[in-house]
Amino acid sequence: MDPRLENRTIVLGISGGIACYKACELVRRLTQAGAQVRVAMTASARQFVQPMTLQTLSMNPVATELFDLTQESEIGHINLARAADALVIAPATANIMAKLAHGIADDVLTTVALACTAPLVIAPAMNVQMWRHVATQTNLKTLRERGAHIVDPGAGDLACGEVGEGRLAETEQIIEAIAASLTPRSLQGVRFLITAGPTREPVDPVRYLTNRSSGKMGYALARAAQRRGAQVTLVSGPVSLAPPAGMKLIKVETAREMHDAVMGELDNSDVIIKSAAVADFAVAGASEKKLKRRETQPTIELTPNPDILAAVGKKKGQRVLVGFAAETHDLKKYAREKLREKNADLFVANDVARADAGFDVDTNQVELFFADGREESTGLLSKDQVAERVLDAVESLLPEIHRRSNEMPA
Ligand code: PMT
């Protein structure tokens, strides 16, 4: 289940192109996430996929005809338009985009689209020349300006044999866009600086010291903030996660590089969330050449890295500062101490000794410690859900911070 999609009604419009088969996977993923999926298909889409496949996957009747008495009484295009929490068109052909841009309603899908006031998500897929054609690009611009959420197509080998843009975006990206379209933009315009992942401290050119952070928690926070309308800068250590679209990504390796990136972005930030697992120590005098087993019996001497959170805390001003505490014991004691010492507004503590929380898993359980003395705890949640809870907490702090800032003498 995905709390962002659970119990939401997604009307999925499918228009006719070879990428139609990918709509089946999209329906499956949406229903697994807990959404009610109602499918409407164009006549061309039915040349590629049978309505029966989509009916079975969605567990709902599929709308294919506008002028069919049975369908109209059982589904009803206006009912479908009204039921939608979001209308998603995937794949969207150049033809359907042209119709949407010009308000043409000549089949069940385009009629639902014209009658629907829910957020519109469009995932185009077509031949590269059709995509680049000025008519398509003009229609795209019109739809964007009207507020449609466009999930840009990927580039690569296309089914038509050509190479270029036009491939339907990945299912994951389409789902993120649907979730974003359903999320209130409560952080519109707020600038977030989020750190994620581990750091690597070189021993020599081929070896390094690091930790078990996968970046999943930090990336979940970055995506969640973006969904709420925030402008996000993500400073990431080395991870194997896909770079999130639509935000500034600064890749770093060492704690020193992360420090410099964070301090360089501080003036452009209203909220800083330090979820990265930063190495407290670097290797003193790392070797420029590969250490040879035969030639040396090395001892590694460590030297302290800059404490980035503490450095930000000293320059915090009116920003909201959130730290994370990775603990294996005495979690409350250490989290409260860190909150105070680092001049943070909020600390999010997780017990990293657990197998289902902390490092490199998809779930987490956290305790929130606020500078004003409030404390909250979550149950075991997905990292996406934890990210939402952390952002709710940040939002509860923003008015207070803004109030204090307004009281500040000029
Ligand atoms: O990446 P995942 O696999 O999803 O795992 C998530 C996580 C376990 C890494 C994350 O939930 C987490 O706990 N992050 C903080 C890890 C950590 O370094 O905790 P700490 O208690 O050692 O540090 C306290 C705070 O100081 C952290 O906000 C840390 O980013 C910051 N710090 C630490 C050292 C340092 N030199 N500079 C810092 O800014």
CSV table of C-alpha atoms and ligand atoms in Angstrom, one decimal:
chain,number,residue,atom,x,y,z
A,1,MET,CA,0.0,0.0,0.0
A,2,ASP,CA,1.1,3.6,-0.6
A,3,PRO,CA,-0.6,6.2,1.6
A,4,ARG,CA,-0.4,8.7,-1.2
A,5,LEU,CA,-2.6,6.6,-3.5
A,6,GLU,CA,-4.6,4.4,-1.1
A,7,ASN,CA,-8.3,4.7,-1.6
A,8,ARG,CA,-7.8,7.3,-4.3
A,9,THR,CA,-9.7,6.9,-7.6
A,10,ILE,CA,-7.3,7.1,-10.6
A,11,VAL,CA,-9.0,7.2,-14.0
A,12,LEU,CA,-6.4,5.9,-16.5
A,13,GLY,CA,-6.9,6.9,-20.1
A,14,ILE,CA,-5.1,4.8,-22.6
A,15,SER,CA,-4.5,6.0,-26.1
A,16,GLY,CA,-3.2,3.9,-29.0
A,17,GLY,CA,0.5,3.3,-29.3
A,18,ILE,CA,2.8,0.4,-28.8
A,19,ALA,CA,3.5,1.6,-25.2
A,20,CYS,CA,-0.1,0.5,-24.4
A,21,TYR,CA,1.2,-2.8,-23.0
A,22,LYS,CA,3.1,-0.8,-20.3
A,23,ALA,CA,-0.3,0.6,-19.1
A,24,CYS,CA,-1.1,-3.0,-17.9
A,25,GLU,CA,1.9,-2.8,-15.5
A,26,LEU,CA,0.8,0.7,-14.4
A,27,VAL,CA,-2.7,-0.6,-13.5
A,28,ARG,CA,-1.2,-3.4,-11.6
A,29,ARG,CA,1.1,-1.1,-9.6
A,30,LEU,CA,-1.6,1.4,-8.9
A,31,THR,CA,-4.0,-1.3,-7.6
A,32,GLN,CA,-1.2,-2.8,-5.4
A,33,ALA,CA,-0.7,0.7,-4.0
A,34,GLY,CA,-4.3,0.7,-2.9
A,35,ALA,CA,-5.8,2.9,-5.6
A,36,GLN,CA,-9.1,2.3,-7.3
A,37,VAL,CA,-8.3,2.2,-11.0
A,38,ARG,CA,-11.0,3.0,-13.7
A,39,VAL,CA,-9.8,2.6,-17.3
A,40,ALA,CA,-11.0,4.4,-20.3
A,41,MET,CA,-9.6,3.4,-23.7
A,42,THR,CA,-9.6,4.9,-27.2
A,43,ALA,CA,-10.4,2.7,-30.2
A,44,SER,CA,-6.8,2.7,-31.3
A,45,ALA,CA,-5.6,1.6,-27.8
A,46,ARG,CA,-7.9,-1.4,-28.2
A,47,GLN,CA,-5.9,-2.4,-31.3
A,48,PHE,CA,-2.9,-2.9,-29.0
A,49,VAL,CA,-4.4,-4.3,-25.7
A,50,GLN,CA,-7.7,-6.1,-25.0
A,51,PRO,CA,-10.1,-4.3,-22.6
A,52,MET,CA,-10.5,-7.7,-20.8
A,53,THR,CA,-6.8,-7.5,-19.7
A,54,LEU,CA,-7.3,-4.1,-18.1
A,55,GLN,CA,-10.7,-5.1,-16.6
A,56,THR,CA,-9.1,-8.1,-15.0
A,57,LEU,CA,-6.1,-6.1,-13.7
A,58,SER,CA,-8.2,-3.1,-12.5
A,59,MET,CA,-11.1,-5.2,-11.2
A,60,ASN,CA,-13.4,-2.6,-12.7
A,61,PRO,CA,-15.3,-2.3,-16.0
A,62,VAL,CA,-13.4,-0.6,-18.7
A,63,ALA,CA,-15.0,2.3,-20.6
A,64,THR,CA,-14.5,2.0,-24.4
A,65,GLU,CA,-17.6,3.5,-26.0
A,66,LEU,CA,-19.4,6.8,-25.6
A,67,PHE,CA,-22.6,5.8,-27.4
A,68,ASP,CA,-23.2,2.4,-25.9
A,69,LEU,CA,-26.3,2.2,-23.8
A,70,THR,CA,-25.1,-0.5,-21.5
A,71,GLN,CA,-21.7,1.1,-20.8
A,72,GLU,CA,-23.3,4.5,-20.4
A,73,SER,CA,-25.7,3.3,-17.8
A,74,GLU,CA,-23.1,1.1,-16.0
A,75,ILE,CA,-20.1,3.5,-16.1
A,76,GLY,CA,-21.3,6.8,-17.4
A,77,HIS,CA,-18.6,9.2,-18.8
A,78,ILE,CA,-19.7,12.0,-16.5
A,79,ASN,CA,-19.7,9.7,-13.4
A,80,LEU,CA,-16.2,8.6,-14.4
A,81,ALA,CA,-15.0,12.3,-14.7
A,82,ARG,CA,-16.6,13.1,-11.3
A,83,ALA,CA,-15.1,10.0,-9.6
A,84,ALA,CA,-11.6,10.8,-10.6
A,85,ASP,CA,-9.1,12.1,-7.9
A,86,ALA,CA,-6.6,12.2,-10.8
A,87,LEU,CA,-7.0,11.6,-14.6
A,88,VAL,CA,-3.9,10.0,-16.0
A,89,ILE,CA,-3.3,9.5,-19.7
A,90,ALA,CA,-0.6,7.0,-20.3
A,91,PRO,CA,0.5,6.4,-23.0
A,92,ALA,CA,-0.6,9.7,-24.5
A,93,THR,CA,-0.2,9.9,-28.3
A,94,ALA,CA,0.4,13.1,-30.2
A,95,ASN,CA,-3.2,12.8,-31.4
A,96,ILE,CA,-4.7,12.7,-28.0
A,97,MET,CA,-2.5,15.6,-26.8
A,98,ALA,CA,-3.8,17.6,-29.8
A,99,LYS,CA,-7.4,16.8,-28.9
A,100,LEU,CA,-6.8,17.7,-25.2
A,101,ALA,CA,-5.2,21.0,-26.1
A,102,HIS,CA,-8.1,22.0,-28.3
A,103,GLY,CA,-11.0,20.7,-26.2
A,104,ILE,CA,-12.0,18.1,-28.8
A,105,ALA,CA,-14.3,15.4,-27.2
A,106,ASP,CA,-15.1,12.8,-29.8
A,107,ASP,CA,-14.8,9.5,-27.9
A,108,VAL,CA,-15.2,8.3,-24.3
A,109,LEU,CA,-11.7,9.2,-23.2
A,110,THR,CA,-11.6,12.8,-24.6
A,111,THR,CA,-15.1,13.4,-23.3
A,112,VAL,CA,-14.1,12.3,-19.8
A,113,ALA,CA,-11.1,14.5,-20.0
A,114,LEU,CA,-13.2,17.6,-21.0
A,115,ALA,CA,-15.7,16.9,-18.2
A,116,CYS,CA,-13.0,16.2,-15.5
A,117,THR,CA,-11.8,18.8,-13.0
A,118,ALA,CA,-9.3,16.6,-11.2
A,119,PRO,CA,-5.5,17.0,-11.7
A,120,LEU,CA,-4.4,15.8,-15.2
A,121,VAL,CA,-1.2,13.7,-15.6
A,122,ILE,CA,0.0,13.1,-19.1
A,123,ALA,CA,2.7,10.6,-20.0
A,124,PRO,CA,3.4,11.0,-23.7
A,125,ALA,CA,4.9,8.2,-25.9
A,126,MET,CA,5.4,8.5,-29.6
A,127,ASN,CA,7.9,8.5,-32.5
A,128,VAL,CA,10.7,11.0,-32.0
A,129,GLN,CA,9.8,13.2,-35.0
A,130,MET,CA,6.1,13.3,-33.9
A,131,TRP,CA,7.4,14.4,-30.4
A,132,ARG,CA,9.6,17.1,-31.8
A,133,HIS,CA,7.0,18.4,-34.3
A,134,VAL,CA,6.1,22.0,-33.6
A,135,ALA,CA,2.4,21.1,-33.4
A,136,THR,CA,3.1,18.6,-30.6
A,137,GLN,CA,5.4,20.9,-28.7
A,138,THR,CA,2.8,23.8,-29.0
A,139,ASN,CA,0.1,21.5,-27.6
A,140,LEU,CA,2.4,20.3,-24.9
A,141,LYS,CA,3.1,23.9,-23.9
A,142,THR,CA,-0.6,24.7,-23.8
A,143,LEU,CA,-1.3,21.7,-21.6
A,144,ARG,CA,1.5,22.5,-19.2
A,145,GLU,CA,0.3,26.1,-19.0
A,146,ARG,CA,-3.1,24.9,-18.0
A,147,GLY,CA,-1.6,22.9,-15.1
A,148,ALA,CA,-1.2,19.4,-16.6
A,149,HIS,CA,1.5,17.4,-15.0
A,150,ILE,CA,3.7,16.1,-17.9
A,151,VAL,CA,5.8,13.1,-17.3
A,152,ASP,CA,8.4,13.7,-20.0
A,153,PRO,CA,9.2,10.7,-22.2
A,154,GLY,CA,12.6,9.0,-22.0
A,155,ALA,CA,15.1,8.8,-24.8
A,156,GLY,CA,16.6,5.7,-26.4
A,157,ASP,CA,15.6,3.0,-29.0
A,158,LEU,CA,12.0,3.4,-30.0
A,159,ALA,CA,9.7,0.7,-31.2
A,160,CYS,CA,9.6,2.3,-34.6
A,161,GLY,CA,13.3,1.7,-35.0
A,162,GLU,CA,14.4,5.3,-34.6
A,163,VAL,CA,16.4,6.6,-31.7
A,164,GLY,CA,15.5,9.6,-29.6
A,165,GLU,CA,12.9,11.0,-27.2
A,166,GLY,CA,9.5,9.5,-27.2
A,167,ARG,CA,9.7,6.4,-25.0
A,168,LEU,CA,7.0,6.2,-22.3
A,169,ALA,CA,8.5,7.2,-18.9
A,170,GLU,CA,9.2,4.5,-16.4
A,171,THR,CA,6.2,3.3,-14.4
A,172,GLU,CA,7.9,4.5,-11.2
A,173,GLN,CA,8.1,8.0,-12.6
A,174,ILE,CA,4.4,8.0,-13.7
A,175,ILE,CA,3.4,6.9,-10.2
A,176,GLU,CA,5.5,9.6,-8.6
A,177,ALA,CA,3.8,12.2,-10.9
A,178,ILE,CA,0.3,10.9,-10.0
A,179,ALA,CA,1.2,11.0,-6.3
A,180,ALA,CA,2.6,14.5,-6.7
A,181,SER,CA,-0.6,15.6,-8.5
A,182,LEU,CA,-2.7,14.4,-5.5
A,183,THR,CA,-0.5,16.1,-2.8
A,184,PRO,CA,-1.5,19.6,-1.6
A,185,ARG,CA,1.3,22.0,-2.4
A,186,SER,CA,1.7,23.1,1.1
A,187,LEU,CA,5.4,23.8,0.8
A,188,GLN,CA,5.2,25.7,-2.4
A,189,GLY,CA,8.2,28.0,-2.8
A,190,VAL,CA,10.0,26.8,0.3
A,191,ARG,CA,13.6,26.0,-0.4
A,192,PHE,CA,14.8,22.7,1.0
A,193,LEU,CA,18.4,21.5,1.3
A,194,ILE,CA,18.6,17.8,2.0
A,195,THR,CA,21.6,15.6,2.4
A,196,ALA,CA,21.4,11.8,1.8
A,197,GLY,CA,23.5,8.7,1.6
A,198,PRO,CA,27.0,7.9,3.0
A,199,THR,CA,30.3,9.6,2.5
A,200,ARG,CA,33.5,7.8,1.3
A,201,GLU,CA,36.8,8.6,2.9
A,202,PRO,CA,39.7,7.4,0.7
A,203,VAL,CA,42.4,5.2,2.2
A,204,ASP,CA,44.2,5.1,-1.2
A,205,PRO,CA,43.0,5.4,-4.8
A,206,VAL,CA,41.1,2.1,-4.7
A,207,ARG,CA,40.0,1.8,-1.1
A,208,TYR,CA,37.8,3.9,1.2
A,209,LEU,CA,36.0,3.9,4.6
A,210,THR,CA,32.2,4.3,4.4
A,211,ASN,CA,29.0,3.1,6.1
A,212,ARG,CA,25.8,1.2,5.3
A,213,SER,CA,23.6,4.2,4.2
A,214,SER,CA,21.8,3.6,0.9
A,215,GLY,CA,20.3,7.1,0.6
A,216,LYS,CA,16.8,5.7,0.6
A,217,MET,CA,15.7,7.9,3.6
A,218,GLY,CA,17.1,11.1,2.2
A,219,TYR,CA,15.8,10.5,-1.3
A,220,ALA,CA,12.3,9.8,0.1
A,221,LEU,CA,12.5,13.1,1.9
A,222,ALA,CA,13.6,14.9,-1.2
A,223,ARG,CA,10.8,13.4,-3.3
A,224,ALA,CA,8.2,14.1,-0.6
A,225,ALA,CA,9.3,17.8,-0.2
A,226,GLN,CA,9.1,18.2,-4.0
A,227,ARG,CA,5.6,16.7,-4.1
A,228,ARG,CA,4.5,19.4,-1.7
A,229,GLY,CA,5.8,22.0,-4.0
A,230,ALA,CA,9.2,22.7,-2.4
A,231,GLN,CA,12.2,23.7,-4.4
A,232,VAL,CA,14.7,21.0,-3.5
A,233,THR,CA,18.5,20.8,-3.6
A,234,LEU,CA,19.7,17.3,-2.8
A,235,VAL,CA,23.4,16.8,-1.7
A,236,SER,CA,24.0,13.1,-2.1
A,237,GLY,CA,26.9,10.8,-1.3
A,238,PRO,CA,27.5,7.8,-3.6
A,239,VAL,CA,24.3,5.8,-3.8
A,240,SER,CA,22.8,3.5,-6.5
A,241,LEU,CA,19.5,5.2,-6.5
A,242,ALA,CA,18.1,6.8,-9.7
A,243,PRO,CA,18.6,10.6,-9.6
A,244,PRO,CA,15.2,12.2,-8.8
A,245,ALA,CA,13.9,14.4,-11.6
A,246,GLY,CA,13.1,18.0,-11.2
A,247,MET,CA,15.5,18.9,-8.4
A,248,LYS,CA,19.1,20.1,-8.2
A,249,LEU,CA,21.3,17.2,-7.4
A,250,ILE,CA,24.9,17.8,-6.1
A,251,LYS,CA,26.9,14.6,-6.0
A,252,VAL,CA,29.7,14.4,-3.4
A,253,GLU,CA,32.0,11.7,-2.1
A,254,THR,CA,33.8,12.8,1.1
A,255,ALA,CA,32.5,14.5,4.2
A,256,ARG,CA,34.6,17.6,3.3
A,257,GLU,CA,32.9,17.8,-0.1
A,258,MET,CA,29.5,17.4,1.5
A,259,HIS,CA,30.4,20.2,4.0
A,260,ASP,CA,31.5,22.5,1.2
A,261,ALA,CA,28.3,21.8,-0.9
A,262,VAL,CA,26.0,22.4,2.1
A,263,MET,CA,27.7,25.6,3.2
A,264,GLY,CA,27.7,26.8,-0.4
A,265,GLU,CA,23.9,26.3,-0.7
A,266,LEU,CA,23.0,27.6,2.8
A,267,ASP,CA,22.0,31.1,1.6
A,268,ASN,CA,19.5,29.5,-0.8
A,269,SER,CA,17.8,27.4,1.8
A,270,ASP,CA,14.8,27.8,4.2
A,271,VAL,CA,14.9,24.2,5.6
A,272,ILE,CA,17.9,22.0,6.0
A,273,ILE,CA,17.5,18.3,6.6
A,274,LYS,CA,20.7,16.3,7.4
A,275,SER,CA,19.7,12.7,6.8
A,276,ALA,CA,23.1,11.7,5.4
A,277,ALA,CA,25.3,9.4,7.3
A,278,VAL,CA,28.5,11.5,7.4
A,279,ALA,CA,31.8,9.9,8.3
A,280,ASP,CA,33.0,11.5,11.5
A,281,PHE,CA,36.6,10.7,10.5
A,282,ALA,CA,38.8,10.9,7.4
A,283,VAL,CA,42.0,9.0,6.8
A,284,ALA,CA,44.9,11.2,7.7
A,285,GLY,CA,47.4,11.3,4.8
A,286,ALA,CA,45.5,9.0,2.5
A,287,SER,CA,48.0,7.4,0.1
A,288,GLU,CA,48.1,8.7,-3.5
A,289,LYS,CA,49.3,5.2,-4.6
A,290,LYS,CA,47.6,1.9,-4.1
A,291,LEU,CA,49.0,0.4,-0.8
A,292,LYS,CA,50.9,-2.8,-1.6
A,293,ARG,CA,50.5,-5.8,0.7
A,294,ARG,CA,54.1,-6.8,0.1
A,295,GLU,CA,55.6,-3.4,0.8
A,296,THR,CA,53.8,-2.2,3.9
A,297,GLN,CA,51.8,-3.1,6.9
A,298,PRO,CA,49.7,0.1,7.0
A,299,THR,CA,48.1,1.5,10.1
A,300,ILE,CA,45.3,3.9,9.4
A,301,GLU,CA,45.3,7.1,11.3
A,302,LEU,CA,42.1,9.0,11.5
A,303,THR,CA,41.5,12.7,11.6
A,304,PRO,CA,38.1,14.4,12.5
A,305,ASN,CA,35.9,15.5,9.7
A,306,PRO,CA,34.0,18.8,9.9
A,307,ASP,CA,30.7,18.5,11.8
A,308,ILE,CA,28.4,19.8,9.1
A,309,LEU,CA,25.3,19.9,11.2
A,310,ALA,CA,27.0,21.9,13.9
A,311,ALA,CA,28.4,24.3,11.4
A,312,VAL,CA,24.9,24.9,9.9
A,313,GLY,CA,23.5,25.3,13.5
A,314,LYS,CA,26.0,28.1,14.1
A,315,LYS,CA,24.8,30.0,11.0
A,316,LYS,CA,21.1,28.9,11.2
A,317,GLY,CA,19.4,32.3,11.4
A,318,GLN,CA,15.7,31.8,10.7
A,319,ARG,CA,16.1,28.6,8.9
A,320,VAL,CA,14.5,25.3,10.1
A,321,LEU,CA,17.3,22.8,10.9
A,322,VAL,CA,16.5,19.1,11.1
A,323,GLY,CA,19.1,16.5,12.1
A,324,PHE,CA,18.9,12.7,12.1
A,325,ALA,CA,20.4,10.5,14.9
A,326,ALA,CA,21.4,7.0,14.1
A,327,GLU,CA,21.6,5.2,17.4
A,328,THR,CA,22.0,1.6,18.6
A,329,HIS,CA,21.2,2.3,22.3
A,330,ASP,CA,20.0,5.1,24.6
A,331,LEU,CA,18.3,6.7,21.6
A,332,LYS,CA,16.3,9.3,23.5
A,333,LYS,CA,19.2,10.4,25.6
A,334,TYR,CA,21.6,10.9,22.6
A,335,ALA,CA,18.9,12.4,20.3
A,336,ARG,CA,18.0,15.0,23.0
A,337,GLU,CA,21.7,15.8,23.5
A,338,LYS,CA,22.3,16.2,19.8
A,339,LEU,CA,19.2,18.4,19.4
A,340,ARG,CA,20.5,20.8,22.0
A,341,GLU,CA,24.2,20.7,21.0
A,342,LYS,CA,23.6,21.2,17.3
A,343,ASN,CA,21.1,24.1,17.7
A,344,ALA,CA,18.6,22.1,15.6
A,345,ASP,CA,14.8,22.6,15.6
A,346,LEU,CA,14.0,18.9,15.2
A,347,PHE,CA,15.9,15.7,15.5
A,348,VAL,CA,14.7,12.4,13.9
A,349,ALA,CA,16.1,9.4,15.7
A,350,ASN,CA,16.2,5.9,14.4
A,351,ASP,CA,17.3,2.7,16.0
A,352,VAL,CA,19.8,1.4,13.5
A,353,ALA,CA,20.4,-1.9,15.4
A,354,ARG,CA,17.0,-3.1,14.1
A,355,ALA,CA,16.9,-5.2,11.0
A,356,ASP,CA,13.7,-3.4,9.7
A,357,ALA,CA,14.8,0.2,10.4
A,358,GLY,CA,17.7,2.6,9.7
A,359,PHE,CA,20.3,1.6,7.1
A,360,ASP,CA,19.6,0.1,3.7
A,361,VAL,CA,16.0,-1.1,4.2
A,362,ASP,CA,12.7,0.3,2.8
A,363,THR,CA,11.1,0.7,6.2
A,364,ASN,CA,11.9,2.9,9.2
A,365,GLN,CA,10.6,3.7,12.7
A,366,VAL,CA,11.5,7.1,14.1
A,367,GLU,CA,11.1,9.3,17.2
A,368,LEU,CA,10.8,13.0,16.6
A,369,PHE,CA,12.3,15.4,19.2
A,370,PHE,CA,11.4,19.1,18.8
A,371,ALA,CA,13.3,21.9,20.3
A,372,ASP,CA,10.1,23.1,22.0
A,373,GLY,CA,10.0,19.9,24.0
A,374,ARG,CA,7.4,18.0,21.9
A,375,GLU,CA,8.1,14.4,21.2
A,376,GLU,CA,6.4,12.0,18.8
A,377,SER,CA,7.0,8.5,17.6
A,378,THR,CA,5.9,6.6,14.5
A,379,GLY,CA,5.2,2.9,14.2
A,380,LEU,CA,7.1,0.9,11.6
A,381,LEU,CA,6.4,2.7,8.2
A,382,SER,CA,7.8,2.8,4.7
A,383,LYS,CA,10.5,5.4,4.3
A,384,ASP,CA,8.1,7.4,2.1
A,385,GLN,CA,5.6,7.5,5.0
A,386,VAL,CA,8.3,8.5,7.4
A,387,ALA,CA,9.3,11.3,5.0
A,388,GLU,CA,5.7,12.5,5.1
A,389,ARG,CA,5.7,12.5,8.9
A,390,VAL,CA,9.0,14.5,9.0
A,391,LEU,CA,7.6,17.0,6.6
A,392,ASP,CA,4.4,17.4,8.6
A,393,ALA,CA,6.7,18.2,11.6
A,394,VAL,CA,8.7,20.7,9.5
A,395,GLU,CA,5.5,22.3,8.4
A,396,SER,CA,4.4,22.7,12.1
A,397,LEU,CA,7.7,24.6,12.7
A,398,LEU,CA,7.5,26.9,9.6
A,399,PRO,CA,4.9,29.3,10.9
A,400,GLU,CA,6.7,29.6,14.2
A,401,ILE,CA,10.0,30.3,12.4
A,402,HIS,CA,8.4,32.8,10.1
A,403,ARG,CA,6.7,34.5,13.1
A,404,ARG,CA,10.1,34.8,14.9
A,405,SER,CA,11.6,36.2,11.7
A,406,ASN,CA,8.9,38.8,11.4
A,407,GLU,CA,9.5,39.9,15.0
A,408,MET,CA,13.2,40.3,14.3
A,409,PRO,CA,14.3,44.0,14.3
A,410,ALA,CA,15.1,45.1,10.7
B,1,PMT,O1,20.4,6.0,3.8
B,1,PMT,P1,19.5,4.9,4.4
B,1,PMT,O2,20.0,3.5,4.1
B,1,PMT,O3,18.0,5.1,4.0
B,1,PMT,O4,19.6,5.0,6.0
B,1,PMT,C1,19.0,6.1,6.6
B,1,PMT,C2,19.9,6.6,7.8
B,1,PMT,C3,20.0,5.5,8.8
B,1,PMT,C4,21.3,6.9,7.3
B,1,PMT,C5,19.2,7.9,8.3
B,1,PMT,O5,17.9,7.6,8.8
B,1,PMT,C6,20.0,8.5,9.5
B,1,PMT,O6,19.9,8.1,10.6
B,1,PMT,N1,20.9,9.5,9.1
B,1,PMT,C7,21.8,10.1,10.0
B,1,PMT,C8,23.0,9.2,10.2
B,1,PMT,C9,24.1,9.8,11.1
B,1,PMT,O7,25.1,10.1,10.7
B,1,PMT,O8,23.7,10.0,12.4
B,1,PMT,P2,24.7,10.6,13.5
B,1,PMT,O9,23.9,10.4,14.8
B,1,PMT,O10,26.0,10.0,13.4
B,1,PMT,O11,24.8,12.1,13.2
B,1,PMT,C10,23.9,13.1,13.7
B,1,PMT,C11,23.6,14.1,12.7
B,1,PMT,O12,24.9,14.9,12.4
B,1,PMT,C12,23.1,13.7,11.4
B,1,PMT,O13,22.1,14.6,10.9
B,1,PMT,C13,24.3,13.7,10.4
B,1,PMT,O14,24.0,14.0,9.1
B,1,PMT,C14,25.1,14.9,11.0
B,1,PMT,N2,26.6,14.8,10.9
B,1,PMT,C15,27.3,13.8,11.3
B,1,PMT,C16,28.7,13.8,11.2
B,1,PMT,C17,29.3,14.9,10.6
B,1,PMT,N3,30.6,14.9,10.4
B,1,PMT,N4,28.6,15.9,10.1
B,1,PMT,C18,27.2,15.9,10.2
B,1,PMT,O15,26.5,16.8,9.8
